Amino acid sequence: MASGYLTHKKRGDTLLGDDEREELMMTRRGSPSPAPEDRSELHSSLQDDSKPSSSISSQDTWNFVLLVVLYLLQGVPVGLAFGSVPFLLKSKAGMSYSQIAVFSLANYPYSMKFLWSPIVDAVYNQELGRRKSWIVPIQLLTGFMFLWLGTNIDYWLAQEEIQIGTLTTVFFILIFFCATQDIAVDGWALTLLSKENVSYASTAQTIGLNSGYFLSFTVFLAFNSPEFSNKYFREQPLDVGLVPLGGYLKFWSMLYFAITLWLVFLKKEERSHVDESAIDIKSVYKIIIRIIRLPHMKSFMLVLLTAKIGFIANSAVTALKLLEKGFSKEDLALAVLIDFPFQIIFGYYAVRWSSGQRPLKPWLMAFCAHLVCCVVAMLLVYNFPSDGVVTSGYFFMVLATTVTTSFTSTVAFVSMGAFMTVIADPVIGGTYMTLLNTLSNFGGTWPRFFVLGAVDYFTVSTCSILNDNEDVFSCANEPGKSLCQDLDGQCVIQRDGYYYVSSMCVLIGSMLLVLYIAPTIRYLESLNPKLWKLPKE
């Protein structure tokens, strides 16, 4: 086995305490500001390295397509775990938000891949290639797991009592495979494209991940819906959709096998155009610790870990709440399906907006707009038609909010991705990039469990029928709901925890933006680019 290295993240050492925040403020106020020539060096670096070339070579074009395909394969299991399966658990099984919170733990490997990223970077087969040594076996394992899961999952979901623990474990393993592949692809993205076009890597990631995600979430849910299938594709209505979850998984298992075989036999991994010297795994972990200890890196990590708190209730609960109110699955899927081409357009142009002297200015603007979208989404849920009839005007408002929210997310994602690509030390670029990307992902993962659980906690709901003891009982949790249904009663909501939790998230997000995130981002943009590189020992 040969050795190489990248750089990744560590969660426990990234949160800034009060002393570290003071250190940042002292650095900003008491220390000299970067000299004008240092600022110019940063601006020049951002303009030269992040601004894509006006023309792309044929080789870069095909390599860009390859990156899109590899990121698309990542988006497929992510779309299932983050979107479709929770949606099915809520709509078909009627599970509580607390139970869906348990399933959300399956997403954690994608946000903790820094723990094993140095191993992925340092251990590889020289003949197969540094990145392909991991991409090939991981994609084969994912393909086999999809094939096995496709033969069982429809039966599991049809059970009266779904084993949420088993389902969570299976998808935890799937997302672990997906996260491992992402480490290798992130590293390959820095060397697969030529230096002048390397910023297109974030665009490839946006297009690929969004495509896979929407295929597994929006498109799949539409064709899995009996109502959608009967309305648009059948003369005789049936009780099942056109595409069962098991069949969908088997289809993607075949594509995983086909693309992996193409990688093995037809795509040669070329020698890197950056220096990737050999280094042992222990040294890589030491490098990670050194990177985390950089004062400006700690500040950046805290931004990444807290930036999505304001949006998490909207992304985790709003769609499920609309479904609960009576918004049909096919209409919700159609709204997101219409949004999909806009994602591609936004991703293509956002990378150009992220170049220049303020590369993260679009990110800050998108942050503010996203908070506004969260408030609008909450108002839409609150004003859902009382008769349950979704008018064209209400559907248009949902669609407009969906597209606007996606626009803000895409601009923020590409802007932050382009900035990360520029500041990453190319010598340890793969792990460096995965470290930052993982922290960004974890910033949207760790609050999800607590937010979903908090919705049930703050909800006050009682059954319209008394229990055997002639007592009023709560049906905010799953046992209470089941008992209420058995008694032919209805759950009456006195207080909906969704509005409490969503309002708190937006309020916390707004305060973080004003008091810490915006000033810190402006400070980080002003740093000398040399400070992002690891100093020599």
JSON list of C-alpha atoms in Angstrom, two decimals, residues 71-276:
[
{"chain": "A", "resi": 71, "resn": "TYR", "atom": "CA", "xyz": [-21.73, 13.55, -6.77]},
{"chain": "A", "resi": 72, "resn": "LEU", "atom": "CA", "xyz": [-25.10, 12.45, -8.18]},
{"chain": "A", "resi": 73, "resn": "LEU", "atom": "CA", "xyz": [-24.47, 8.94, -6.86]},
{"chain": "A", "resi": 74, "resn": "GLN", "atom": "CA", "xyz": [-23.90, 10.48, -3.43]},
{"chain": "A", "resi": 75, "resn": "GLY", "atom": "CA", "xyz": [-27.14, 12.42, -3.69]},
{"chain": "A", "resi": 76, "resn": "VAL", "atom": "CA", "xyz": [-29.27, 9.31, -4.21]},
{"chain": "A", "resi": 77, "resn": "PRO", "atom": "CA", "xyz": [-28.91, 7.76, -0.71]},
{"chain": "A", "resi": 78, "resn": "VAL", "atom": "CA", "xyz": [-28.79, 11.25, 0.83]},
{"chain": "A", "resi": 79, "resn": "GLY", "atom": "CA", "xyz": [-32.12, 12.13, -0.81]},
{"chain": "A", "resi": 80, "resn": "LEU", "atom": "CA", "xyz": [-33.65, 8.94, 0.56]},
{"chain": "A", "resi": 81, "resn": "ALA", "atom": "CA", "xyz": [-32.33, 9.36, 4.10]},
{"chain": "A", "resi": 82, "resn": "PHE", "atom": "CA", "xyz": [-32.90, 13.11, 4.38]},
{"chain": "A", "resi": 83, "resn": "GLY", "atom": "CA", "xyz": [-36.13, 13.31, 2.38]},
{"chain": "A", "resi": 84, "resn": "SER", "atom": "CA", "xyz": [-38.16, 10.38, 1.11]},
{"chain": "A", "resi": 85, "resn": "VAL", "atom": "CA", "xyz": [-37.95, 7.91, 3.99]},
{"chain": "A", "resi": 86, "resn": "PRO", "atom": "CA", "xyz": [-38.92, 10.45, 6.72]},
{"chain": "A", "resi": 87, "resn": "PHE", "atom": "CA", "xyz": [-41.70, 11.59, 4.39]},
{"chain": "A", "resi": 88, "resn": "LEU", "atom": "CA", "xyz": [-42.98, 8.02, 3.99]},
{"chain": "A", "resi": 89, "resn": "LEU", "atom": "CA", "xyz": [-42.68, 7.36, 7.71]},
{"chain": "A", "resi": 90, "resn": "LYS", "atom": "CA", "xyz": [-44.85, 10.41, 8.41]},
{"chain": "A", "resi": 91, "resn": "SER", "atom": "CA", "xyz": [-47.43, 10.00, 5.64]},
{"chain": "A", "resi": 92, "resn": "LYS", "atom": "CA", "xyz": [-47.85, 6.21, 5.53]},
{"chain": "A", "resi": 93, "resn": "ALA", "atom": "CA", "xyz": [-46.91, 5.09, 9.03]},
{"chain": "A", "resi": 94, "resn": "GLY", "atom": "CA", "xyz": [-48.07, 8.20, 10.89]},
{"chain": "A", "resi": 95, "resn": "MET", "atom": "CA", "xyz": [-44.94, 8.29, 13.02]},
{"chain": "A", "resi": 96, "resn": "SER", "atom": "CA", "xyz": [-44.37, 11.12, 15.48]},
{"chain": "A", "resi": 97, "resn": "TYR", "atom": "CA", "xyz": [-41.71, 13.79, 15.03]},
{"chain": "A", "resi": 98, "resn": "SER", "atom": "CA", "xyz": [-39.78, 12.22, 17.92]},
{"chain": "A", "resi": 99, "resn": "GLN", "atom": "CA", "xyz": [-39.58, 8.89, 16.06]},
{"chain": "A", "resi": 100, "resn": "ILE", "atom": "CA", "xyz": [-38.48, 10.66, 12.88]},
{"chain": "A", "resi": 101, "resn": "ALA", "atom": "CA", "xyz": [-35.86, 12.38, 15.03]},
{"chain": "A", "resi": 102, "resn": "VAL", "atom": "CA", "xyz": [-34.45, 8.92, 15.85]},
{"chain": "A", "resi": 103, "resn": "PHE", "atom": "CA", "xyz": [-34.24, 8.10, 12.13]},
{"chain": "A", "resi": 104, "resn": "SER", "atom": "CA", "xyz": [-32.44, 11.42, 11.53]},
{"chain": "A", "resi": 105, "resn": "LEU", "atom": "CA", "xyz": [-29.46, 9.94, 13.41]},
{"chain": "A", "resi": 106, "resn": "ALA", "atom": "CA", "xyz": [-28.79, 7.89, 10.26]},
{"chain": "A", "resi": 107, "resn": "ASN", "atom": "CA", "xyz": [-27.53, 11.10, 8.65]},
{"chain": "A", "resi": 108, "resn": "TYR", "atom": "CA", "xyz": [-24.70, 11.59, 11.14]},
{"chain": "A", "resi": 109, "resn": "PRO", "atom": "CA", "xyz": [-21.91, 9.74, 9.26]},
{"chain": "A", "resi": 110, "resn": "TYR", "atom": "CA", "xyz": [-22.08, 12.34, 6.50]},
{"chain": "A", "resi": 111, "resn": "SER", "atom": "CA", "xyz": [-21.33, 14.99, 9.10]},
{"chain": "A", "resi": 112, "resn": "MET", "atom": "CA", "xyz": [-18.60, 13.09, 10.98]},
{"chain": "A", "resi": 113, "resn": "LYS", "atom": "CA", "xyz": [-16.43, 11.80, 8.15]},
{"chain": "A", "resi": 114, "resn": "PHE", "atom": "CA", "xyz": [-13.44, 13.73, 9.42]},
{"chain": "A", "resi": 115, "resn": "LEU", "atom": "CA", "xyz": [-12.90, 10.83, 11.85]},
{"chain": "A", "resi": 116, "resn": "TRP", "atom": "CA", "xyz": [-11.78, 8.47, 9.09]},
{"chain": "A", "resi": 117, "resn": "SER", "atom": "CA", "xyz": [-10.92, 10.84, 6.23]},
{"chain": "A", "resi": 118, "resn": "PRO", "atom": "CA", "xyz": [-7.13, 10.68, 6.85]},
{"chain": "A", "resi": 119, "resn": "ILE", "atom": "CA", "xyz": [-7.28, 6.89, 6.46]},
{"chain": "A", "resi": 120, "resn": "VAL", "atom": "CA", "xyz": [-9.11, 7.29, 3.14]},
{"chain": "A", "resi": 121, "resn": "ASP", "atom": "CA", "xyz": [-6.42, 9.68, 1.98]},
{"chain": "A", "resi": 122, "resn": "ALA", "atom": "CA", "xyz": [-3.38, 7.89, 3.29]},
{"chain": "A", "resi": 123, "resn": "VAL", "atom": "CA", "xyz": [-4.15, 4.27, 2.36]},
{"chain": "A", "resi": 124, "resn": "TYR", "atom": "CA", "xyz": [-4.57, 3.38, -1.30]},
{"chain": "A", "resi": 125, "resn": "ASN", "atom": "CA", "xyz": [-3.51, 1.05, -4.08]},
{"chain": "A", "resi": 126, "resn": "GLN", "atom": "CA", "xyz": [-0.96, 2.63, -6.38]},
{"chain": "A", "resi": 127, "resn": "GLU", "atom": "CA", "xyz": [-2.07, 0.69, -9.47]},
{"chain": "A", "resi": 128, "resn": "LEU", "atom": "CA", "xyz": [-5.75, 1.49, -9.12]},
{"chain": "A", "resi": 129, "resn": "GLY", "atom": "CA", "xyz": [-5.20, 5.12, -8.09]},
{"chain": "A", "resi": 130, "resn": "ARG", "atom": "CA", "xyz": [-5.38, 7.16, -4.95]},
{"chain": "A", "resi": 131, "resn": "ARG", "atom": "CA", "xyz": [-9.05, 8.12, -5.20]},
{"chain": "A", "resi": 132, "resn": "LYS", "atom": "CA", "xyz": [-10.35, 5.14, -7.16]},
{"chain": "A", "resi": 133, "resn": "SER", "atom": "CA", "xyz": [-8.94, 2.82, -4.48]},
{"chain": "A", "resi": 134, "resn": "TRP", "atom": "CA", "xyz": [-11.84, 3.98, -2.31]},
{"chain": "A", "resi": 135, "resn": "ILE", "atom": "CA", "xyz": [-14.48, 5.08, -4.81]},
{"chain": "A", "resi": 136, "resn": "VAL", "atom": "CA", "xyz": [-14.61, 1.70, -6.59]},
{"chain": "A", "resi": 137, "resn": "PRO", "atom": "CA", "xyz": [-15.11, -0.65, -3.59]},
{"chain": "A", "resi": 138, "resn": "ILE", "atom": "CA", "xyz": [-17.42, 1.78, -1.79]},
{"chain": "A", "resi": 139, "resn": "GLN", "atom": "CA", "xyz": [-19.69, 2.11, -4.83]},
{"chain": "A", "resi": 140, "resn": "LEU", "atom": "CA", "xyz": [-19.76, -1.66, -5.26]},
{"chain": "A", "resi": 141, "resn": "LEU", "atom": "CA", "xyz": [-20.72, -2.13, -1.60]},
{"chain": "A", "resi": 142, "resn": "THR", "atom": "CA", "xyz": [-23.42, 0.53, -1.92]},
{"chain": "A", "resi": 143, "resn": "GLY", "atom": "CA", "xyz": [-24.75, -1.19, -5.04]},
{"chain": "A", "resi": 144, "resn": "PHE", "atom": "CA", "xyz": [-24.99, -4.55, -3.27]},
{"chain": "A", "resi": 145, "resn": "MET", "atom": "CA", "xyz": [-26.62, -2.93, -0.24]},
{"chain": "A", "resi": 146, "resn": "PHE", "atom": "CA", "xyz": [-29.18, -1.17, -2.45]},
{"chain": "A", "resi": 147, "resn": "LEU", "atom": "CA", "xyz": [-29.95, -4.51, -4.10]},
{"chain": "A", "resi": 148, "resn": "TRP", "atom": "CA", "xyz": [-30.46, -6.24, -0.72]},
{"chain": "A", "resi": 149, "resn": "LEU", "atom": "CA", "xyz": [-32.44, -3.34, 0.73]},
{"chain": "A", "resi": 150, "resn": "GLY", "atom": "CA", "xyz": [-34.62, -3.21, -2.37]},
{"chain": "A", "resi": 151, "resn": "THR", "atom": "CA", "xyz": [-35.81, -6.78, -1.74]},
{"chain": "A", "resi": 152, "resn": "ASN", "atom": "CA", "xyz": [-36.78, -6.06, 1.90]},
{"chain": "A", "resi": 153, "resn": "ILE", "atom": "CA", "xyz": [-37.77, -2.45, 2.48]},
{"chain": "A", "resi": 154, "resn": "ASP", "atom": "CA", "xyz": [-41.31, -2.56, 1.07]},
{"chain": "A", "resi": 155, "resn": "TYR", "atom": "CA", "xyz": [-42.08, -5.44, 3.44]},
{"chain": "A", "resi": 156, "resn": "TRP", "atom": "CA", "xyz": [-40.57, -3.55, 6.40]},
{"chain": "A", "resi": 157, "resn": "LEU", "atom": "CA", "xyz": [-42.63, -0.43, 5.73]},
{"chain": "A", "resi": 158, "resn": "ALA", "atom": "CA", "xyz": [-45.82, -2.47, 5.38]},
{"chain": "A", "resi": 159, "resn": "GLN", "atom": "CA", "xyz": [-45.57, -3.80, 8.94]},
{"chain": "A", "resi": 160, "resn": "GLU", "atom": "CA", "xyz": [-47.97, -2.52, 11.58]},
{"chain": "A", "resi": 161, "resn": "GLU", "atom": "CA", "xyz": [-45.09, -1.62, 13.87]},
{"chain": "A", "resi": 162, "resn": "ILE", "atom": "CA", "xyz": [-42.05, -0.45, 11.91]},
{"chain": "A", "resi": 163, "resn": "GLN", "atom": "CA", "xyz": [-38.73, -1.28, 13.53]},
{"chain": "A", "resi": 164, "resn": "ILE", "atom": "CA", "xyz": [-37.34, 2.24, 13.49]},
{"chain": "A", "resi": 165, "resn": "GLY", "atom": "CA", "xyz": [-34.08, 1.09, 15.10]},
{"chain": "A", "resi": 166, "resn": "THR", "atom": "CA", "xyz": [-33.36, -1.44, 12.34]},
{"chain": "A", "resi": 167, "resn": "LEU", "atom": "CA", "xyz": [-34.25, 1.03, 9.60]},
{"chain": "A", "resi": 168, "resn": "THR", "atom": "CA", "xyz": [-32.02, 3.67, 11.19]},
{"chain": "A", "resi": 169, "resn": "THR", "atom": "CA", "xyz": [-29.08, 1.25, 11.43]},
{"chain": "A", "resi": 170, "resn": "VAL", "atom": "CA", "xyz": [-29.36, 0.20, 7.78]},
{"chain": "A", "resi": 171, "resn": "PHE", "atom": "CA", "xyz": [-29.46, 3.77, 6.51]},
{"chain": "A", "resi": 172, "resn": "PHE", "atom": "CA", "xyz": [-26.67, 4.73, 8.91]},
{"chain": "A", "resi": 173, "resn": "ILE", "atom": "CA", "xyz": [-24.44, 2.20, 7.13]},
{"chain": "A", "resi": 174, "resn": "LEU", "atom": "CA", "xyz": [-25.57, 3.48, 3.71]},
{"chain": "A", "resi": 175, "resn": "ILE", "atom": "CA", "xyz": [-24.77, 7.07, 4.61]},
{"chain": "A", "resi": 176, "resn": "PHE", "atom": "CA", "xyz": [-21.42, 5.92, 6.03]},
{"chain": "A", "resi": 177, "resn": "PHE", "atom": "CA", "xyz": [-20.57, 4.47, 2.59]},
{"chain": "A", "resi": 178, "resn": "CYS", "atom": "CA", "xyz": [-21.79, 7.66, 0.93]},
{"chain": "A", "resi": 179, "resn": "ALA", "atom": "CA", "xyz": [-19.67, 9.83, 3.24]},
{"chain": "A", "resi": 180, "resn": "THR", "atom": "CA", "xyz": [-16.56, 7.73, 2.58]},
{"chain": "A", "resi": 181, "resn": "GLN", "atom": "CA", "xyz": [-17.04, 8.07, -1.16]},
{"chain": "A", "resi": 182, "resn": "ASP", "atom": "CA", "xyz": [-17.47, 11.83, -0.69]},
{"chain": "A", "resi": 183, "resn": "ILE", "atom": "CA", "xyz": [-14.06, 12.08, 0.98]},
{"chain": "A", "resi": 184, "resn": "ALA", "atom": "CA", "xyz": [-12.39, 10.50, -2.02]},
{"chain": "A", "resi": 185, "resn": "VAL", "atom": "CA", "xyz": [-14.39, 12.52, -4.57]},
{"chain": "A", "resi": 186, "resn": "ASP", "atom": "CA", "xyz": [-13.68, 15.80, -2.74]},
{"chain": "A", "resi": 187, "resn": "GLY", "atom": "CA", "xyz": [-9.97, 15.07, -2.96]},
{"chain": "A", "resi": 188, "resn": "TRP", "atom": "CA", "xyz": [-10.16, 13.99, -6.59]},
{"chain": "A", "resi": 189, "resn": "ALA", "atom": "CA", "xyz": [-12.12, 17.15, -7.49]},
{"chain": "A", "resi": 190, "resn": "LEU", "atom": "CA", "xyz": [-9.10, 19.31, -6.60]},
{"chain": "A", "resi": 191, "resn": "THR", "atom": "CA", "xyz": [-6.82, 17.46, -9.02]},
{"chain": "A", "resi": 192, "resn": "LEU", "atom": "CA", "xyz": [-9.20, 16.16, -11.67]},
{"chain": "A", "resi": 193, "resn": "LEU", "atom": "CA", "xyz": [-9.80, 19.67, -13.02]},
{"chain": "A", "resi": 194, "resn": "SER", "atom": "CA", "xyz": [-7.00, 21.95, -14.19]},
{"chain": "A", "resi": 195, "resn": "LYS", "atom": "CA", "xyz": [-5.91, 24.69, -11.79]},
{"chain": "A", "resi": 196, "resn": "GLU", "atom": "CA", "xyz": [-7.66, 27.50, -13.68]},
{"chain": "A", "resi": 197, "resn": "ASN", "atom": "CA", "xyz": [-10.99, 25.63, -13.61]},
{"chain": "A", "resi": 198, "resn": "VAL", "atom": "CA", "xyz": [-10.82, 24.06, -10.15]},
{"chain": "A", "resi": 199, "resn": "SER", "atom": "CA", "xyz": [-13.57, 26.39, -8.84]},
{"chain": "A", "resi": 200, "resn": "TYR", "atom": "CA", "xyz": [-16.00, 24.52, -11.10]},
{"chain": "A", "resi": 201, "resn": "ALA", "atom": "CA", "xyz": [-15.70, 21.64, -8.62]},
{"chain": "A", "resi": 202, "resn": "SER", "atom": "CA", "xyz": [-18.22, 23.36, -6.33]},
{"chain": "A", "resi": 203, "resn": "THR", "atom": "CA", "xyz": [-20.59, 23.78, -9.29]},
{"chain": "A", "resi": 204, "resn": "ALA", "atom": "CA", "xyz": [-20.25, 20.08, -10.12]},
{"chain": "A", "resi": 205, "resn": "GLN", "atom": "CA", "xyz": [-21.01, 19.25, -6.50]},
{"chain": "A", "resi": 206, "resn": "THR", "atom": "CA", "xyz": [-24.09, 21.50, -6.51]},
{"chain": "A", "resi": 207, "resn": "ILE", "atom": "CA", "xyz": [-25.47, 20.06, -9.74]},
{"chain": "A", "resi": 208, "resn": "GLY", "atom": "CA", "xyz": [-24.65, 16.45, -8.88]},
{"chain": "A", "resi": 209, "resn": "LEU", "atom": "CA", "xyz": [-25.85, 16.40, -5.28]},
{"chain": "A", "resi": 210, "resn": "ASN", "atom": "CA", "xyz": [-29.01, 18.36, -6.10]},
{"chain": "A", "resi": 211, "resn": "SER", "atom": "CA", "xyz": [-29.77, 16.05, -9.04]},
{"chain": "A", "resi": 212, "resn": "GLY", "atom": "CA", "xyz": [-29.37, 12.90, -6.94]},
{"chain": "A", "resi": 213, "resn": "TYR", "atom": "CA", "xyz": [-31.25, 14.42, -4.03]},
{"chain": "A", "resi": 214, "resn": "PHE", "atom": "CA", "xyz": [-34.22, 15.56, -6.09]},
{"chain": "A", "resi": 215, "resn": "LEU", "atom": "CA", "xyz": [-34.39, 12.29, -8.01]},
{"chain": "A", "resi": 216, "resn": "SER", "atom": "CA", "xyz": [-34.55, 10.37, -4.72]},
{"chain": "A", "resi": 217, "resn": "PHE", "atom": "CA", "xyz": [-36.84, 12.82, -2.98]},
{"chain": "A", "resi": 218, "resn": "THR", "atom": "CA", "xyz": [-39.05, 14.78, -5.35]},
{"chain": "A", "resi": 219, "resn": "VAL", "atom": "CA", "xyz": [-39.19, 12.61, -8.46]},
{"chain": "A", "resi": 220, "resn": "PHE", "atom": "CA", "xyz": [-39.38, 9.37, -6.50]},
{"chain": "A", "resi": 221, "resn": "LEU", "atom": "CA", "xyz": [-42.16, 10.61, -4.19]},
{"chain": "A", "resi": 222, "resn": "ALA", "atom": "CA", "xyz": [-44.20, 11.78, -7.18]},
{"chain": "A", "resi": 223, "resn": "PHE", "atom": "CA", "xyz": [-44.02, 8.41, -8.95]},
{"chain": "A", "resi": 224, "resn": "ASN", "atom": "CA", "xyz": [-44.40, 6.54, -5.66]},
{"chain": "A", "resi": 225, "resn": "SER", "atom": "CA", "xyz": [-47.68, 8.36, -5.01]},
{"chain": "A", "resi": 226, "resn": "PRO", "atom": "CA", "xyz": [-50.80, 6.44, -6.11]},
{"chain": "A", "resi": 227, "resn": "GLU", "atom": "CA", "xyz": [-52.68, 9.73, -6.55]},
{"chain": "A", "resi": 228, "resn": "PHE", "atom": "CA", "xyz": [-50.03, 11.21, -8.87]},
{"chain": "A", "resi": 229, "resn": "SER", "atom": "CA", "xyz": [-49.69, 7.96, -10.84]},
{"chain": "A", "resi": 230, "resn": "ASN", "atom": "CA", "xyz": [-53.44, 7.53, -11.24]},
{"chain": "A", "resi": 231, "resn": "LYS", "atom": "CA", "xyz": [-53.98, 11.16, -12.23]},
{"chain": "A", "resi": 232, "resn": "TYR", "atom": "CA", "xyz": [-51.33, 11.41, -14.94]},
{"chain": "A", "resi": 233, "resn": "PHE", "atom": "CA", "xyz": [-50.44, 7.89, -16.10]},
{"chain": "A", "resi": 234, "resn": "ARG", "atom": "CA", "xyz": [-53.34, 5.48, -15.58]},
{"chain": "A", "resi": 235, "resn": "GLU", "atom": "CA", "xyz": [-56.81, 4.97, -16.91]},
{"chain": "A", "resi": 236, "resn": "GLN", "atom": "CA", "xyz": [-57.70, 2.51, -14.16]},
{"chain": "A", "resi": 237, "resn": "PRO", "atom": "CA", "xyz": [-56.71, 3.71, -10.68]},
{"chain": "A", "resi": 238, "resn": "LEU", "atom": "CA", "xyz": [-54.64, 1.48, -8.41]},
{"chain": "A", "resi": 239, "resn": "ASP", "atom": "CA", "xyz": [-53.68, 1.64, -4.73]},
{"chain": "A", "resi": 240, "resn": "VAL", "atom": "CA", "xyz": [-49.93, 1.75, -5.42]},
{"chain": "A", "resi": 241, "resn": "GLY", "atom": "CA", "xyz": [-47.66, 4.16, -7.24]},
{"chain": "A", "resi": 242, "resn": "LEU", "atom": "CA", "xyz": [-45.73, 3.49, -10.43]},
{"chain": "A", "resi": 243, "resn": "VAL", "atom": "CA", "xyz": [-42.37, 3.20, -8.64]},
{"chain": "A", "resi": 244, "resn": "PRO", "atom": "CA", "xyz": [-42.14, 1.23, -5.37]},
{"chain": "A", "resi": 245, "resn": "LEU", "atom": "CA", "xyz": [-39.23, 2.02, -3.07]},
{"chain": "A", "resi": 246, "resn": "GLY", "atom": "CA", "xyz": [-37.81, -1.49, -3.51]},
{"chain": "A", "resi": 247, "resn": "GLY", "atom": "CA", "xyz": [-37.80, -1.21, -7.29]},
{"chain": "A", "resi": 248, "resn": "TYR", "atom": "CA", "xyz": [-36.22, 2.23, -7.13]},
{"chain": "A", "resi": 249, "resn": "LEU", "atom": "CA", "xyz": [-33.36, 0.91, -4.98]},
{"chain": "A", "resi": 250, "resn": "LYS", "atom": "CA", "xyz": [-32.77, -2.04, -7.34]},
{"chain": "A", "resi": 251, "resn": "PHE", "atom": "CA", "xyz": [-32.63, 0.33, -10.33]},
{"chain": "A", "resi": 252, "resn": "TRP", "atom": "CA", "xyz": [-29.93, 2.44, -8.69]},
{"chain": "A", "resi": 253, "resn": "SER", "atom": "CA", "xyz": [-27.98, -0.63, -7.65]},
{"chain": "A", "resi": 254, "resn": "MET", "atom": "CA", "xyz": [-27.59, -1.49, -11.36]},
{"chain": "A", "resi": 255, "resn": "LEU", "atom": "CA", "xyz": [-26.43, 2.05, -12.15]},
{"chain": "A", "resi": 256, "resn": "TYR", "atom": "CA", "xyz": [-23.91, 1.89, -9.30]},
{"chain": "A", "resi": 257, "resn": "PHE", "atom": "CA", "xyz": [-22.48, -1.32, -10.76]},
{"chain": "A", "resi": 258, "resn": "ALA", "atom": "CA", "xyz": [-22.35, 0.06, -14.32]},
{"chain": "A", "resi": 259, "resn": "ILE", "atom": "CA", "xyz": [-20.63, 3.35, -13.41]},
{"chain": "A", "resi": 260, "resn": "THR", "atom": "CA", "xyz": [-18.16, 1.60, -11.13]},
{"chain": "A", "resi": 261, "resn": "LEU", "atom": "CA", "xyz": [-17.17, -0.87, -13.85]},
{"chain": "A", "resi": 262, "resn": "TRP", "atom": "CA", "xyz": [-16.67, 2.05, -16.23]},
{"chain": "A", "resi": 263, "resn": "LEU", "atom": "CA", "xyz": [-14.35, 3.67, -13.67]},
{"chain": "A", "resi": 264, "resn": "VAL", "atom": "CA", "xyz": [-12.35, 0.47, -13.30]},
{"chain": "A", "resi": 265, "resn": "PHE", "atom": "CA", "xyz": [-11.82, -0.32, -16.96]},
{"chain": "A", "resi": 266, "resn": "LEU", "atom": "CA", "xyz": [-12.14, 2.96, -18.87]},
{"chain": "A", "resi": 267, "resn": "LYS", "atom": "CA", "xyz": [-11.12, 5.84, -16.59]},
{"chain": "A", "resi": 268, "resn": "LYS", "atom": "CA", "xyz": [-7.48, 6.10, -15.63]},
{"chain": "A", "resi": 269, "resn": "GLU", "atom": "CA", "xyz": [-6.60, 8.23, -12.63]},
{"chain": "A", "resi": 270, "resn": "GLU", "atom": "CA", "xyz": [-3.99, 10.68, -13.87]},
{"chain": "A", "resi": 271, "resn": "ARG", "atom": "CA", "xyz": [-1.09, 11.90, -11.80]},
{"chain": "A", "resi": 272, "resn": "SER", "atom": "CA", "xyz": [-1.97, 14.90, -9.66]},
{"chain": "A", "resi": 273, "resn": "HIS", "atom": "CA", "xyz": [-0.89, 18.39, -10.71]},
{"chain": "A", "resi": 274, "resn": "VAL", "atom": "CA", "xyz": [-0.36, 19.33, -7.06]},
{"chain": "A", "resi": 275, "resn": "ASP", "atom": "CA", "xyz": [2.19, 17.99, -4.64]},
{"chain": "A", "resi": 276, "resn": "GLU", "atom": "CA", "xyz": [0.74, 15.06, -2.67]}
]
